[in-house]
Coordinates of C-alpha atoms and ligand atoms in Angstrom, one line a residue:
M272 CA 0.2 -0.2 -0.1
S273 CA 1.2 3.7 -0.7
Y274 CA 1.4 6.4 1.9
P275 CA 0.5 9.7 0.9
A276 CA 4.4 11.1 0.5
R277 CA 5.5 13.1 3.5
H278 CA 2.5 14.7 5.1
S279 CA 0.6 15.8 1.8
V280 CA -3.0 15.0 0.9
P281 CA -3.9 13.2 -2.1
P282 CA -6.7 15.5 -3.3
S283 CA -8.1 12.3 -4.3
R284 CA -7.7 11.1 -0.6
T285 CA -9.5 14.7 1.5
P286 CA -13.1 14.7 2.0
P287 CA -14.8 17.1 -0.2
G288 CA -15.0 20.2 1.8
A289 CA -12.2 19.1 4.6
Q290 CA -9.6 21.9 4.6
P291 CA -6.3 18.6 4.6
R292 CA -2.9 20.0 6.3
R293 CA -0.9 22.8 6.6
A294 CA -0.2 25.4 9.2
A295 CA 0.2 29.8 8.6
R296 CA 3.3 30.2 8.7
Q297 CA 3.4 33.5 7.8
P298 CA 1.5 35.8 9.6
R299 CA 2.2 37.1 13.0
A300 CA -0.5 38.2 15.4
V301 CA 1.3 38.5 18.1
P302 CA -0.5 38.1 21.1
P303 CA -1.4 40.2 24.5
A304 CA 1.6 40.7 26.2
R305 CA 0.1 38.7 29.6
W306 CA 2.3 35.9 29.3
P307 CA 5.9 35.9 29.7
G308 CA 8.1 35.1 26.3
P309 CA 8.9 32.0 25.6
P310 CA 12.8 30.8 24.4
Q311 CA 14.0 32.5 21.9
Q312 CA 15.7 29.1 21.4
G313 CA 12.6 27.7 21.1
L314 CA 11.1 24.8 23.6
W315 CA 14.2 24.7 25.0
P316 CA 16.6 28.0 26.0
G317 CA 20.3 26.8 27.1
H318 CA 19.4 24.1 27.1
P319 CA 22.1 21.9 28.5
S320 CA 21.9 19.3 25.3
G321 CA 21.6 22.1 23.1
P322 CA 19.5 23.9 20.5
L323 CA 17.2 21.0 18.9
P324 CA 18.0 20.4 14.8
A325 CA 16.1 23.0 12.4
T326 CA 13.0 22.3 12.0
P327 CA 12.1 21.3 7.9
A328 CA 10.8 24.7 6.9
A329 CA 6.1 24.3 6.7
P330 CA 4.5 24.4 3.6
A331 CA 2.7 27.4 2.2
A332 CA -0.2 28.2 4.7
P333 CA -3.6 26.8 3.5
S334 CA -6.4 28.8 2.3
R335 CA -8.6 28.8 4.6
L336 CA -6.5 28.6 7.6
P337 CA -6.0 31.5 8.8
P338 CA -3.1 33.5 10.6
R339 CA -3.1 32.5 14.5
P340 CA -1.4 33.7 17.5
V341 CA 2.9 33.3 17.8
H342 CA 4.4 34.4 20.6
P343 CA 7.0 37.3 17.9
S344 CA 9.7 35.3 19.9
G345 CA 9.0 32.9 17.3
P346 CA 7.4 28.6 16.5
L347 CA 8.4 25.4 18.9
P348 CA 10.8 22.9 17.0
A349 CA 9.0 20.1 17.1
V350 CA 11.2 17.2 16.3
T351 CA 11.0 15.1 19.7
P352 CA 13.8 15.5 22.0
A353 CA 16.4 13.2 23.0
P354 CA 14.6 11.0 25.4
A355 CA 17.0 10.9 29.3
A356 CA 19.3 8.4 29.5
G357 CA 18.7 5.3 30.9
R358 CA 14.6 5.5 30.9
R359 CA 12.0 3.8 28.6
T360 CA 10.2 6.8 26.2
G361 CA 9.2 4.8 23.5
P362 CA 6.1 2.6 23.0
T363 CA 4.8 0.4 26.1
R364 CA 4.8 -4.3 25.2
H365 CA 1.3 -4.4 23.7
T366 CA 0.5 -7.7 26.1
D367 CA 1.1 -5.8 29.0
R368 CA -2.2 -3.2 28.9
L369 CA -4.1 -6.2 27.2
V370 CA -3.0 -8.7 29.8
M371 CA -3.5 -6.8 33.2
P372 CA -6.9 -5.7 33.6
G373 CA -7.7 -9.5 33.2
I374 CA -4.7 -10.0 36.1
V375 CA -6.7 -6.6 38.1
L376 CA -9.6 -8.4 38.2
T377 CA -8.9 -12.2 38.0
V378 CA -7.0 -11.3 41.5
I379 CA -10.0 -9.4 43.0
A380 CA -12.4 -12.6 41.8
L381 CA -9.5 -14.6 43.6
G382 CA -10.2 -12.2 46.7
A383 CA -14.1 -13.1 46.7
L384 CA -14.1 -16.1 46.4
A385 CA -11.9 -16.3 49.6
V386 CA -13.2 -14.0 51.5
M387 CA -16.8 -16.3 50.8
A388 CA -15.0 -19.0 51.7
L389 CA -14.6 -17.3 54.9
W390 CA -18.0 -17.2 55.3
W391 CA -19.2 -20.3 54.9
R392 CA -16.4 -22.1 57.0
S393 CA -17.4 -19.5 59.9
T394 CA -20.8 -18.4 59.2
P395 CA -23.4 -20.5 60.9
R396 CA -26.3 -20.9 58.9
G397 CA -29.5 -21.5 61.2
S398 CA -32.7 -23.7 58.8
D399 CA -34.6 -21.2 60.4
A400 CA -35.4 -17.8 59.0
G401 CA -34.1 -15.6 60.7
G402 CA -30.3 -17.9 60.8
L403 CA -30.6 -18.4 57.3
L404 CA -31.3 -14.2 57.4
T405 CA -28.8 -12.4 59.0
A406 CA -26.4 -15.3 57.6
A407 CA -27.3 -13.8 54.1
G408 CA -26.0 -10.0 55.7
D409 CA -23.4 -11.4 57.5
A410 CA -21.9 -12.9 53.4
L411 CA -23.1 -9.5 52.4
G412 CA -21.6 -7.2 55.3
L413 CA -18.7 -9.5 54.4
L414 CA -18.4 -8.6 50.8
A415 CA -18.8 -5.4 51.5
G416 CA -15.9 -4.8 53.7
Y417 CA -13.7 -6.3 50.7
G418 CA -15.7 -4.1 47.9
V419 CA -14.6 -1.2 49.7
V420 CA -11.2 -1.5 50.9
M421 CA -10.8 -2.6 46.5
L422 CA -12.4 0.5 45.7
V423 CA -9.9 2.5 47.7
A424 CA -6.8 0.4 46.3
L425 CA -8.4 1.0 42.6
M426 CA -7.8 4.7 43.7
A427 CA -4.9 4.6 45.3
R428 CA -2.8 5.9 42.7
L429 CA -0.6 1.9 41.8
P430 CA 1.9 2.6 39.5
P431 CA 1.4 -0.7 37.5
L432 CA -2.1 0.1 37.3
E433 CA -2.1 3.1 36.0
R434 CA 0.0 2.6 33.2
G435 CA -1.3 -1.3 32.6
I436 CA -5.0 0.2 32.8
G437 CA -5.2 3.8 32.7
A438 CA -7.3 5.9 35.5
D439 CA -10.1 6.5 32.8
R440 CA -10.1 2.5 33.0
L441 CA -10.4 2.2 36.4
A442 CA -12.9 5.4 37.4
R443 CA -15.2 2.6 35.3
W444 CA -14.9 0.2 37.6
H445 CA -14.6 1.9 40.5
A446 CA -17.7 3.7 40.0
T447 CA -19.4 0.4 38.8
G448 CA -17.5 -1.2 42.4
G449 CA -19.5 1.0 44.0
R450 CA -22.4 0.9 43.0
Y451 CA -22.3 -3.0 44.1
V452 CA -20.4 -2.2 47.2
I453 CA -22.8 0.4 48.3
T454 CA -26.5 -1.8 47.4
F455 CA -24.2 -4.5 49.4
V456 CA -23.9 -3.0 52.4
S457 CA -27.6 -1.0 52.1
G458 CA -28.8 -5.3 52.0
H459 CA -26.0 -5.9 54.9
V460 CA -28.0 -3.4 57.0
V461 CA -31.3 -5.1 55.6
L462 CA -30.8 -8.7 56.0
I463 CA -29.1 -8.3 59.8
V464 CA -31.8 -6.5 61.0
W465 CA -34.7 -8.5 59.8
G466 CA -33.2 -11.3 60.1
L467 CA -31.7 -10.6 64.1
A468 CA -36.6 -9.6 64.4
V469 CA -37.5 -13.3 63.1
T470 CA -34.8 -14.9 65.3
A471 CA -35.7 -13.0 68.3
H472 CA -39.6 -12.2 67.8
E473 CA -39.5 -8.7 67.9
K474 CA -40.3 -6.0 65.7
V475 CA -37.8 -4.4 63.5
T476 CA -37.9 -0.8 64.9
S477 CA -36.9 -2.5 68.2
E478 CA -34.3 -5.1 67.2
T479 CA -32.6 -1.8 65.8
V480 CA -33.2 0.0 68.8
T481 CA -31.1 -3.0 70.4
L482 CA -28.4 -3.3 67.4
L483 CA -27.8 0.8 67.3
T484 CA -27.7 0.1 71.7
S485 CA -26.3 -2.1 72.5
Y486 CA -23.6 -4.1 69.7
P487 CA -20.8 -3.2 69.8
D488 CA -19.2 -0.6 67.0
V489 CA -22.8 -0.7 65.7
L490 CA -23.6 2.7 66.0
M491 CA -20.4 3.7 64.7
A492 CA -21.4 1.3 61.6
T493 CA -24.5 3.1 60.5
V494 CA -23.5 6.7 60.7
A495 CA -20.5 4.8 58.4
W496 CA -23.9 3.4 56.4
F497 CA -25.1 6.8 56.0
L498 CA -21.9 8.8 55.2
L499 CA -21.4 6.0 52.2
L500 CA -24.9 6.4 50.7
G501 CA -24.4 10.6 50.6
V502 CA -20.7 9.0 48.7
A503 CA -23.1 7.6 46.1
A504 CA -26.0 10.0 46.4
F505 CA -23.4 13.2 45.5
S506 CA -21.7 10.3 42.7
A507 CA -25.2 10.0 40.7
R508 CA -25.7 10.7 37.5
A509 CA -28.6 13.4 38.0
A510 CA -26.3 14.9 41.0
R511 CA -23.0 15.0 39.2
R512 CA -24.1 16.6 36.6
R513 CA -25.0 19.5 39.3
L514 CA -22.2 19.2 41.5
S515 CA -18.7 21.4 41.0
Y516 CA -15.9 18.9 40.7
E517 CA -14.3 19.6 43.9
T518 CA -17.7 19.5 46.0
W519 CA -17.6 16.2 44.2
Y520 CA -14.5 15.0 45.4
Y521 CA -14.7 16.3 49.1
A522 CA -17.3 14.7 49.5
H523 CA -16.0 12.0 49.0
L524 CA -13.4 11.7 50.5
Y525 CA -15.6 10.8 54.0
T526 CA -15.3 7.4 52.1
Y527 CA -12.3 7.3 54.0
L528 CA -14.2 8.2 57.5
A529 CA -16.7 5.9 56.6
I530 CA -14.4 2.6 55.6
A531 CA -12.4 4.2 59.8
L532 CA -16.0 4.4 61.7
A533 CA -16.9 1.3 60.2
F534 CA -14.3 -1.3 60.7
S535 CA -14.1 -2.0 64.6
H536 CA -17.7 -3.7 64.1
Q537 CA -16.4 -6.4 62.1
F538 CA -13.8 -7.9 63.9
A539 CA -16.2 -7.2 67.5
D540 CA -19.9 -8.1 65.7
G541 CA -18.8 -10.0 62.7
P542 CA -19.7 -14.1 62.8
A543 CA -15.7 -15.2 60.7
F544 CA -14.1 -13.6 62.6
A545 CA -15.2 -13.8 66.8
S546 CA -12.9 -16.9 66.9
N547 CA -10.4 -16.0 64.1
F548 CA -7.5 -15.0 65.0
P549 CA -5.6 -15.8 61.1
A550 CA -8.7 -13.6 59.9
R551 CA -7.8 -11.0 61.9
V552 CA -4.4 -10.4 60.8
A553 CA -5.2 -11.0 57.1
W554 CA -8.1 -9.0 57.3
S555 CA -6.5 -5.6 59.0
A556 CA -3.4 -6.8 57.1
L557 CA -5.4 -5.6 54.2
Y558 CA -7.1 -2.5 55.2
A559 CA -3.2 -0.9 56.7
T560 CA -1.6 -2.3 53.3
V561 CA -4.4 -0.3 51.0
G562 CA -4.1 2.2 53.6
T563 CA 0.1 2.6 53.4
L564 CA -0.2 2.3 50.0
V565 CA -2.6 5.4 49.3
V566 CA -0.8 7.2 51.9
W567 CA 2.4 6.8 49.8
Y568 CA 1.3 7.0 46.6
R569 CA -1.0 9.5 46.7
I570 CA 0.3 11.6 49.8
L571 CA 4.1 10.4 50.7
T572 CA 4.8 9.7 47.0
P573 CA 3.8 13.1 45.1
L574 CA 6.0 15.3 47.9
L575 CA 9.3 13.6 47.3
H576 CA 8.9 14.1 43.1
A577 CA 8.5 17.6 44.6
A578 CA 11.5 17.7 46.4
R579 CA 12.8 16.0 44.0
H580 CA 12.8 17.6 40.7
R581 CA 11.2 20.6 42.1
F582 CA 9.0 21.3 39.7
T583 CA 8.4 25.4 38.7
V584 CA 6.5 27.0 36.6
R585 CA 8.9 29.2 34.0
N586 CA 6.5 30.1 31.9
V587 CA 2.4 30.5 30.1
R588 CA 2.8 31.1 26.5
L589 CA -0.9 31.8 24.1
E590 CA -2.0 28.8 22.1
A591 CA -4.4 30.1 20.2
P592 CA -7.7 31.4 21.9
G593 CA -8.2 30.1 25.0
V594 CA -5.9 27.2 25.0
V595 CA -2.2 28.3 27.0
S596 CA 1.5 26.0 27.2
V597 CA 2.0 25.5 31.1
F598 CA 6.1 24.9 30.7
I599 CA 7.8 24.0 34.0
T600 CA 10.7 23.6 34.2
G601 CA 12.1 21.7 37.4
R602 CA 15.5 18.6 37.2
D603 CA 15.9 15.4 36.6
F604 CA 12.6 14.6 34.1
G605 CA 14.6 11.6 33.3
R606 CA 14.0 9.6 36.5
L607 CA 10.3 10.2 36.3
R608 CA 9.7 7.4 33.6
A609 CA 7.1 9.4 31.3
E610 CA 6.5 7.8 28.1
P611 CA 4.8 10.1 25.2
G612 CA 0.2 9.5 26.2
Q613 CA 0.8 10.0 29.7
F614 CA 0.0 12.9 32.6
F615 CA -0.8 14.2 35.3
R616 CA -2.2 15.5 37.7
W617 CA -1.4 18.9 38.5
R618 CA -0.9 21.6 41.3
F619 CA 0.4 24.2 41.4
L620 CA 1.2 26.1 45.3
T621 CA -0.5 29.3 44.6
R622 CA -3.8 30.2 47.1
E623 CA -6.4 29.9 44.7
L624 CA -4.6 26.4 43.1
C625 CA -3.2 24.9 46.1
W626 CA -6.4 23.2 46.5
Q627 CA -7.1 21.9 43.7
S628 CA -5.2 18.7 41.3
H629 CA -6.1 18.4 37.8
P630 CA -5.0 15.3 35.3
Y631 CA -3.5 17.4 32.6
S632 CA -1.2 15.2 29.7
L633 CA 2.4 16.5 28.8
S634 CA 1.8 17.6 25.5
A635 CA 6.0 17.5 24.9
M636 CA 8.0 14.8 25.6
P637 CA 9.6 16.0 28.9
Q638 CA 13.8 16.6 28.8
P639 CA 15.9 16.5 31.8
D640 CA 14.6 20.0 33.3
L641 CA 12.4 21.0 31.2
M642 CA 8.7 19.7 30.7
R643 CA 5.4 21.7 28.5
I644 CA 1.4 20.9 29.2
T645 CA -1.4 22.5 27.9
V646 CA -5.0 23.4 28.3
K647 CA -7.7 24.6 26.7
V648 CA -10.2 27.0 28.9
R649 CA -13.4 24.8 30.0
G650 CA -13.3 25.9 33.9
D651 CA -11.9 27.5 36.4
H652 CA -8.9 26.3 36.5
S653 CA -8.0 25.9 33.3
D654 CA -8.9 29.0 33.3
S655 CA -6.3 30.5 35.9
L656 CA -3.0 28.8 34.1
A657 CA -3.6 31.4 31.1
R658 CA -2.9 34.2 35.4
L659 CA 0.5 31.6 36.5
E660 CA 3.7 34.3 37.4
P661 CA 6.4 32.7 36.9
G662 CA 8.4 31.1 38.9
T663 CA 5.6 29.3 40.6
R664 CA 5.6 26.1 42.4
V665 CA 4.4 23.0 41.8
I666 CA 3.6 19.4 42.8
A667 CA 3.6 17.2 40.4
E668 CA 1.5 13.4 40.9
G669 CA 2.7 11.0 37.6
P670 CA 2.6 9.8 35.6
Y671 CA -0.4 8.5 34.5
G672 CA -1.8 7.3 31.6
A673 CA -2.2 3.9 29.9
F674 CA -2.6 5.3 26.9
T675 CA 0.9 5.0 25.4
P676 CA 1.6 3.7 21.8
S677 CA 2.1 0.1 22.6
V678 CA 5.0 -1.6 20.0
S679 CA 4.4 -3.5 17.8
S680 CA 4.0 -4.1 13.7
R681 CA 0.6 -2.2 12.8
R682 CA 1.3 1.3 10.9
V683 CA 0.1 4.3 13.5
L684 CA -3.2 6.0 13.2
L685 CA -3.8 9.4 15.7
I686 CA -6.8 10.9 16.0
A687 CA -7.1 13.6 17.9
G688 CA -9.8 16.0 17.9
G689 CA -9.3 19.9 19.4
V690 CA -7.4 20.0 22.6
G691 CA -7.0 15.8 22.6
I692 CA -4.1 16.8 20.4
T693 CA -2.1 17.3 23.4
P694 CA -1.1 13.8 24.0
I695 CA -1.8 12.9 20.3
R696 CA 1.7 15.4 19.4
A697 CA 3.8 14.0 22.3
M698 CA 2.9 10.4 20.9
F699 CA 3.0 11.5 17.1
A700 CA 6.9 12.8 17.8
A701 CA 7.3 9.4 20.3
L702 CA 7.2 7.0 17.6
P703 CA 10.5 5.2 16.8
R704 CA 11.4 6.4 13.8
R705 CA 11.6 2.9 11.9
M706 CA 7.6 2.8 11.8
S707 CA 7.3 6.1 10.2
D708 CA 6.4 5.2 6.8
G709 CA 3.7 4.0 8.9
I710 CA 2.8 6.7 10.0
T711 CA -0.9 9.1 10.6
L712 CA -2.5 11.5 12.4
L713 CA -5.7 12.7 11.9
Y714 CA -5.8 16.5 13.6
R715 CA -10.5 17.3 13.8
A716 CA -11.1 20.8 15.4
S717 CA -14.1 23.2 14.2
H718 CA -12.7 25.9 13.6
P719 CA -9.0 26.9 11.8
R720 CA -8.2 28.9 14.8
D721 CA -8.8 26.4 17.6
V722 CA -6.3 23.9 15.7
V723 CA -2.6 24.1 18.0
F724 CA 0.7 22.9 17.4
S725 CA 0.6 23.4 13.7
R726 CA 4.1 24.1 12.7
E727 CA 5.6 21.7 14.9
L728 CA 3.0 19.3 13.4
E729 CA 4.6 20.1 10.6
A730 CA 7.8 19.7 11.5
I731 CA 7.6 16.0 13.1
A732 CA 5.3 15.5 9.6
S733 CA 8.2 16.2 7.1
D734 CA 11.0 14.9 9.7
R735 CA 9.1 11.8 9.9
N736 CA 8.1 11.2 7.5
A737 CA 5.1 10.3 8.1
A738 CA 1.2 11.5 7.1
L739 CA -0.5 14.6 7.9
H740 CA -4.0 16.1 7.9
F741 CA -5.9 18.8 9.4
L742 CA -10.0 17.8 9.2
I743 CA -11.3 21.8 9.7
G744 CA -14.4 22.7 9.7
S745 CA -18.3 21.8 11.8
R746 CA -19.9 19.1 10.7
E747 CA -22.5 21.9 8.9
E748 CA -20.5 23.1 7.1
L749 CA -18.8 20.4 5.4
G750 CA -22.3 18.7 5.5
Y751 CA -19.8 15.4 6.7
D752 CA -18.3 13.9 8.8
P753 CA -15.0 12.8 8.5
L754 CA -14.5 10.6 10.3
A755 CA -17.3 8.9 9.2
S756 CA -16.6 5.4 8.0
R757 CA -16.7 6.5 4.1
H758 CA -14.1 9.0 4.9
L759 CA -12.3 8.1 6.8
Q760 CA -11.1 4.6 5.0
R761 CA -11.4 6.6 2.5
M762 CA -8.6 8.9 3.8
V763 CA -6.3 6.2 5.4
P764 CA -6.7 3.4 2.9
G765 CA -6.5 -0.5 4.8
L766 CA -7.7 0.3 7.8
H767 CA -7.8 -2.9 9.1
R768 CA -4.3 -2.3 9.8
Y769 CA -4.0 0.1 12.1
E770 CA -3.6 0.3 15.1
A771 CA -5.6 3.3 15.9
Y772 CA -5.2 5.8 19.2
V773 CA -7.9 8.6 20.6
C774 CA -8.0 11.2 22.0
G775 CA -11.2 14.8 21.7
P776 CA -14.2 15.8 22.8
P777 CA -17.2 12.9 23.7
G778 CA -19.1 12.9 20.4
M779 CA -15.8 13.0 17.8
T780 CA -14.6 10.5 20.3
E781 CA -17.1 8.0 19.8
T782 CA -18.1 8.1 16.0
A783 CA -14.3 8.2 15.0
L784 CA -14.2 4.2 17.5
E785 CA -18.1 3.7 15.7
S786 CA -15.8 4.4 11.9
L787 CA -12.4 1.6 13.2
R788 CA -14.9 -0.7 14.5
A789 CA -16.5 -0.4 11.2
A790 CA -13.3 -0.6 9.0
G791 CA -12.5 -4.2 11.2
I792 CA -10.6 -2.7 13.7
A793 CA -10.9 -4.7 16.6
R794 CA -10.7 -4.0 20.2
R795 CA -7.5 -4.5 21.1
H796 CA -5.9 -2.3 18.6
I797 CA -8.0 0.1 19.0
H798 CA -7.1 2.7 22.0
R799 CA -9.1 5.6 23.7
E800 CA -7.4 8.4 26.0
S801 CA -10.8 10.5 28.0
F802 CA -10.2 13.1 29.4
D803 CA -13.7 12.9 31.8
L804 CA -13.0 10.6 35.2
Ligands
FAD1309 C1 -6.1 11.7 31.9 C2 -6.9 13.4 31.3 C3 -5.8 13.9 30.4 C4 -5.8 15.3 30.5 N1 -5.7 15.9 29.6 C5 -5.4 17.6 28.8 C6 -4.8 18.2 28.2 O1 -3.6 17.6 27.8 N2 -5.1 19.8 28.2 C7 -6.5 19.9 28.9 O2 -6.7 21.2 28.4 N3 -7.2 19.0 29.2 C8 -6.4 18.1 30.1 N4 -7.9 17.0 30.3 C9 -9.4 18.0 31.0 C10 -8.0 19.1 32.4 O3 -8.5 17.9 33.2 C11 -9.9 19.7 32.6 O4 -10.3 20.5 31.7 C12 -10.0 20.7 33.7 O5 -9.9 19.5 34.4 C13 -11.4 20.9 34.1 O6 -11.1 21.8 35.3 P1 -12.2 23.6 35.2 O7 -11.1 23.6 36.6 O8 -10.8 24.4 34.5 O9 -13.4 23.1 35.2 P2 -15.0 22.3 35.7 O10 -15.5 23.7 35.4 O11 -14.2 22.6 37.3 O12 -14.8 20.8 34.9 C14 -14.6 21.1 33.6 C15 -15.0 18.6 33.6 O13 -13.9 19.0 33.5 C16 -13.2 17.5 34.6 N5 -13.1 18.3 35.5 C17 -12.7 19.6 36.2 N6 -11.4 18.6 37.6 C18 -10.6 17.6 37.3 C19 -9.7 17.4 37.7 N7 -9.5 17.5 38.8 N8 -9.6 15.9 37.7 C20 -10.9 15.4 36.3 N9 -11.2 15.6 35.9 C21 -11.4 17.2 36.9 C22 -14.7 17.2 35.1 O14 -15.3 16.3 33.8 C23 -15.5 18.8 35.0 O15 -16.9 18.0 34.9 C24 -7.8 15.6 30.6 C25 -8.2 15.3 31.9 C26 -7.7 14.1 31.7 C27 -9.0 13.4 32.6

């Protein structure tokens, strides 16, 4: 199969009306002088490794791409910076990402089986209705106690999970698992009260009072149940839409309090642990291990990284209206072992922003002492990044994410929409040169002014002999969707032979995924990054 020569787009393959490629090179509209000037010598000024290779000249601009705001001191060099010594920055092995979710789900399922075995061996299951109800309640309680600690473990930011499964998938598992846990806890409460009431020939109300007042630690566990119900209510889709992310997030932290409050009643009242010392030790060890992992990876590691790498804002640069790049300096970034396509959670230590950490992808692979993120204004946090002062200290948590290129013999198709170009840009530049002949990047934007990095992309495409298509214009303007199956297959012949990576707004992503599947690409060869966790 033949590829478009370099990054040109043969007219026959360009959907009618689509704006193929080519960035404006010539006219420069200077942005307001609100931001500190970027490096004079491109992205990595005065860098010990010296200036990067000169970028190839960008070709003439297409007629419909208007001049974009470009900083007076010139464009960024685009070509992949040299990776820091001794670290792996290239593609991940494909199998890592295929097997890790299966391994983790199997381990969780085996743990649940072990919990059920413990229940089976230690819980009396009388033949009367009361005994059966109580035993069923005990089983649900044990599963809830196990499930809640697994939910926390999934969110503990464990590097193997973050890299092998991905934050978005972990968040989905966490949300689904959360629904099970809240159902198990509620079922546990109802069945235990009901079963004990039946056995004692009491009314449910008076048995509830007895449980709360005479059983050890049940009152605390009841408070924990209400806290969990509150967290679940805050997380329900309808509520989530109305709440700010921060409100939802801080409400979620009450889960930790709920776990602490409910812990002791398991040993005090649960038959599975009453006379089983090894079980108590194993259960405590499970909770203690997960607690330690949370403290280590969510609190201590970011602080250690901040001390070691001294992340500091260098400058902020306007890329397009409402889109800025933040350059972060520091030291020894090679030890972070970031891969193209990954993201960090960034906490900028200003009075206004230090309470929040937000995920932003690297828009270029780090140099040993310089990183770049590129952010589109979406709300308060992203908006305030344009006003960051040079010298602002930063805590960067990561790198995270499984949206990284994998080693395979397949050709690579990168599809970006809007600010979804950020991880794709990093990947595009970092793919091994030997793959160059098989790399195609499709960059979808509704309007030419939304296009960022056009020069960098041109330069990378040129340097690597890769195909680059800008697909500009709203569907209404174009009269069709350039990512719809028919158009995509025309633009990228032999589509089924590609490994595809998609990052963009939800609607665009869904269309692209459908088209890729329709073209015959197996799900395991399609990768997506979602900017909504
Ligand atoms: C893995 C990942 C990588 C991302 N990379 C980029 C990038 O390179 N460039 C870019 O412009 N945007 C990126 N985003 C999106 C970016 O994180 C959100 O746009 C930003 O956090 C919005 O915050 P806000 O206060 O400006 O807006 P808000 O109005 O507060 O939030 C808008 C939406 O963003 C999401 N969001 C808000 N805060 C957070 C948070 N702390 N964590 C997770 N989601 C949150 C919520 O879904 C919310 O509905 C990425 C998101 C994810 C999950």
